[in-house]
Coordinates of C-alpha atoms in Angstrom, one line a residue:
M1412 CA 65.8 -210.3 -109.1
L1413 CA 68.8 -208.3 -108.1
S1414 CA 69.8 -204.8 -108.9
V1415 CA 72.4 -202.2 -108.0
D1416 CA 69.3 -199.9 -107.7
D1417 CA 68.1 -201.9 -104.7
Y1418 CA 70.9 -200.2 -102.6
F1419 CA 69.2 -196.7 -103.4
T1420 CA 65.7 -197.8 -103.0
D1421 CA 64.0 -197.4 -99.6
A1422 CA 62.4 -200.7 -98.7
D1423 CA 59.5 -199.1 -96.9
S1424 CA 58.5 -196.2 -99.3
G1425 CA 60.0 -197.6 -102.6
E1426 CA 61.7 -194.1 -103.1
Y1427 CA 64.7 -194.1 -105.3
K1428 CA 67.6 -191.8 -104.2
F1429 CA 70.8 -192.2 -106.2
E1430 CA 73.9 -191.1 -104.6
F1431 CA 76.9 -191.2 -106.9
D1432 CA 79.5 -191.4 -104.1
K1433 CA 77.9 -194.7 -102.6
N1434 CA 77.7 -196.4 -106.2
H1435 CA 80.6 -198.7 -105.3
L1436 CA 78.9 -199.9 -102.3
A1437 CA 75.7 -200.7 -104.3
Y1438 CA 77.8 -202.7 -106.7
K1439 CA 79.5 -204.5 -103.9
Q1440 CA 76.1 -205.2 -102.2
C1441 CA 74.7 -206.5 -105.4
Q1442 CA 77.7 -208.9 -105.9
E1443 CA 77.3 -210.2 -102.3
R1444 CA 73.6 -210.8 -102.8
T1445 CA 74.2 -212.7 -106.0
R1446 CA 76.9 -214.8 -104.2
E1447 CA 74.1 -215.6 -101.4
A1448 CA 71.5 -216.4 -104.0
M1449 CA 73.9 -218.7 -105.8
S1450 CA 75.1 -220.5 -102.5
R1451 CA 71.3 -221.1 -101.8
E1452 CA 71.3 -222.7 -105.3
E1453 CA 68.4 -220.5 -106.6
E1454 CA 67.1 -221.9 -109.8
K1455 CA 67.2 -218.6 -111.7
I1456 CA 68.8 -215.2 -110.7
F1457 CA 68.1 -212.1 -112.8
L1458 CA 70.5 -209.1 -112.5
D1459 CA 69.0 -205.8 -113.5
N1460 CA 72.1 -203.5 -113.8
T1461 CA 73.7 -201.1 -116.3
F1462 CA 76.9 -202.4 -117.5
T1463 CA 78.8 -200.3 -120.0
M1464 CA 82.2 -202.2 -119.8
D1465 CA 83.1 -205.8 -119.8
W1466 CA 85.0 -205.5 -116.4
E1467 CA 81.8 -204.5 -114.8
M1468 CA 80.3 -207.8 -115.5
E1469 CA 83.4 -209.9 -114.8
P1470 CA 82.5 -210.4 -111.1
Y1471 CA 79.2 -211.9 -112.0
F1472 CA 80.7 -214.2 -114.6
K1473 CA 83.3 -215.4 -112.0
L1474 CA 80.4 -216.3 -109.6
A1475 CA 78.5 -218.1 -112.3
A1476 CA 81.7 -220.2 -112.9
E1477 CA 82.3 -220.9 -109.3
F1478 CA 78.7 -221.9 -108.6
A1479 CA 78.2 -223.6 -112.2
Y1480 CA 75.5 -221.2 -113.4
R1481 CA 74.9 -220.4 -117.0
V1482 CA 74.9 -216.8 -118.1
H1483 CA 72.6 -215.1 -120.5
V1484 CA 73.2 -211.4 -121.3
L1485 CA 70.3 -209.3 -122.5
T1486 CA 71.1 -205.9 -123.9
V1487 CA 68.3 -203.3 -123.9
E1488 CA 68.5 -200.4 -126.2
N1489 CA 66.6 -197.1 -126.2
Y1490 CA 64.9 -197.4 -129.7
H1491 CA 61.7 -195.8 -128.2
G1492 CA 63.5 -192.6 -127.0
G1493 CA 62.3 -192.9 -123.5
K1494 CA 63.8 -191.2 -120.4
N1495 CA 65.5 -193.0 -117.6
A1496 CA 63.3 -193.7 -114.6
H1497 CA 65.7 -192.4 -112.1
G1498 CA 66.2 -188.7 -113.1
I1499 CA 69.8 -189.3 -114.2
P1500 CA 70.9 -186.1 -116.1
D1501 CA 71.1 -186.6 -119.9
E1502 CA 74.8 -185.6 -119.9
H1503 CA 75.6 -188.5 -117.6
I1504 CA 73.6 -190.9 -119.8
R1505 CA 75.5 -189.6 -122.8
K1506 CA 78.8 -190.3 -121.1
M1507 CA 77.7 -193.8 -120.2
A1508 CA 76.6 -194.5 -123.6
G1509 CA 80.0 -193.3 -125.0
K1510 CA 81.8 -196.0 -122.7
Y1511 CA 79.4 -198.7 -124.0
R1512 CA 81.2 -201.5 -125.8
V1513 CA 79.4 -204.7 -127.2
K1514 CA 81.2 -207.8 -128.0
L1515 CA 79.4 -209.8 -130.6
Y1516 CA 80.7 -213.4 -131.1

């Protein structure tokens, strides 16, 4: 199980502290860890990330093609009206939701 959130989570305390200006580093680390897991031929790899645009998933699809992994995408929606676990302001969540695009084939 890999996540961009891992970058912001203290390994010892489990405390989560998001820093927007380091978000690009978190995505880079997650992609590197995904590559490492694929190169070890892990049977199953789960990515727990918030993708609102297709281009955000593209690096993972490329890695999957390179290492011959099959990809399944699970979209989770907030039908229950719950709040995010990381204290991200509602305004930011609304902006993310406004960018969200789903392709149904």
